[in-house]
């Protein structure tokens, strides 16, 4: 097996974009076979209503992950703001390892902080407040105890509301806050950060306390199906053309 680690995020898989799901499944089947580890940094699903939801694309994605982890590839998952209800049953059914909001991983010897990215958008007070509220165990349990049809209805309403909310927000508010990025990287003692969420793919160079640091931002799929690939020698990005 090739020593290689891949990063993806923000695929926003859902029943309205079956072509992206198909591309992702082909990617797992053809590209991932030779890879040691896959990190999914959140928003794999555009809406995730609970592990009991086996509608498409959840069903297909689960069985593809199961095959992949059984073949020896590690799959690690961080929650995004769209799929934070993904839980232990998904992990048990697929062999996928669930990670916390911030994790430091050793990427070929270099400590690297990974996160979905929404926590870094601290200029968006309204979002951060709502996030705090819905991420408590009580809120999640209450949500998951509702029948699936009601959760579906609620998700539709939520998407509508969030599209209205976004209209009043500037591009800056919806990006990461530079001071939060620096503080967070210092707190975790890393000079490398990988995240998604903002849909602004880039490799940013920044200086933190006289150290050259790098922040990798992953793209959203649908516009730009790109994976970030790391090995001993370094990194490259790869466009998924399947
Ligand atoms: Mn997101």
PDB file of N, CA and C and ligand atoms in Angstrom, residues 10 12 43 80-82 116 118 197-199, ligand 1:
ATOM      1  N   UNK A  10     -16.679  19.137   2.482  1.00  0.00           N
ATOM      2  CA  UNK A  10     -17.694  19.927   1.786  1.00  0.00           C
ATOM      3  C   UNK A  10     -18.151  19.322   0.450  1.00  0.00           C
ATOM      4  N   UNK A  12     -21.076  17.988   0.317  1.00  0.00           N
ATOM      5  CA  UNK A  12     -22.499  18.346   0.360  1.00  0.00           C
ATOM      6  C   UNK A  12     -23.359  17.353  -0.424  1.00  0.00           C
ATOM      7  N   UNK A  43     -19.100  18.238   6.484  1.00  0.00           N
ATOM      8  CA  UNK A  43     -20.033  18.549   5.404  1.00  0.00           C
ATOM      9  C   UNK A  43     -19.890  17.583   4.220  1.00  0.00           C
ATOM     10  N   UNK A  80     -19.193  18.461  10.183  1.00  0.00           N
ATOM     11  CA  UNK A  80     -19.389  19.802   9.661  1.00  0.00           C
ATOM     12  C   UNK A  80     -20.661  20.380  10.245  1.00  0.00           C
ATOM     13  N   UNK A  81     -21.000  21.577   9.846  1.00  0.00           N
ATOM     14  CA  UNK A  81     -22.227  22.187  10.363  1.00  0.00           C
ATOM     15  C   UNK A  81     -23.465  21.553   9.750  1.00  0.00           C
ATOM     16  N   UNK A  82     -23.311  20.800   8.656  1.00  0.00           N
ATOM     17  CA  UNK A  82     -24.449  20.164   8.004  1.00  0.00           C
ATOM     18  C   UNK A  82     -24.664  18.725   8.448  1.00  0.00           C
ATOM     19  N   UNK A 116     -13.178  21.302  10.804  1.00  0.00           N
ATOM     20  CA  UNK A 116     -14.078  21.623   9.695  1.00  0.00           C
ATOM     21  C   UNK A 116     -13.861  23.058   9.218  1.00  0.00           C
ATOM     22  N   UNK A 118     -15.757  25.904  10.628  1.00  0.00           N
ATOM     23  CA  UNK A 118     -16.796  26.855  11.049  1.00  0.00           C
ATOM     24  C   UNK A 118     -16.451  27.539  12.375  1.00  0.00           C
ATOM     25  N   UNK A 197     -15.036  24.212   4.855  1.00  0.00           N
ATOM     26  CA  UNK A 197     -16.181  25.024   5.263  1.00  0.00           C
ATOM     27  C   UNK A 197     -16.378  26.320   4.470  1.00  0.00           C
ATOM     28  N   UNK A 198     -15.327  27.100   4.253  1.00  0.00           N
ATOM     29  CA  UNK A 198     -15.530  28.421   3.644  1.00  0.00           C
ATOM     30  C   UNK A 198     -15.686  28.352   2.127  1.00  0.00           C
ATOM     31  N   UNK A 199     -15.358  27.219   1.537  1.00  0.00           N
ATOM     32  CA  UNK A 199     -15.439  27.046   0.081  1.00  0.00           C
ATOM     33  C   UNK A 199     -14.535  28.050  -0.645  1.00  0.00           C
TER      34      UNK A 199
HETATM   35 MN1  LIG B   1     -19.515  23.800   6.451  1.00  0.00          MN
END
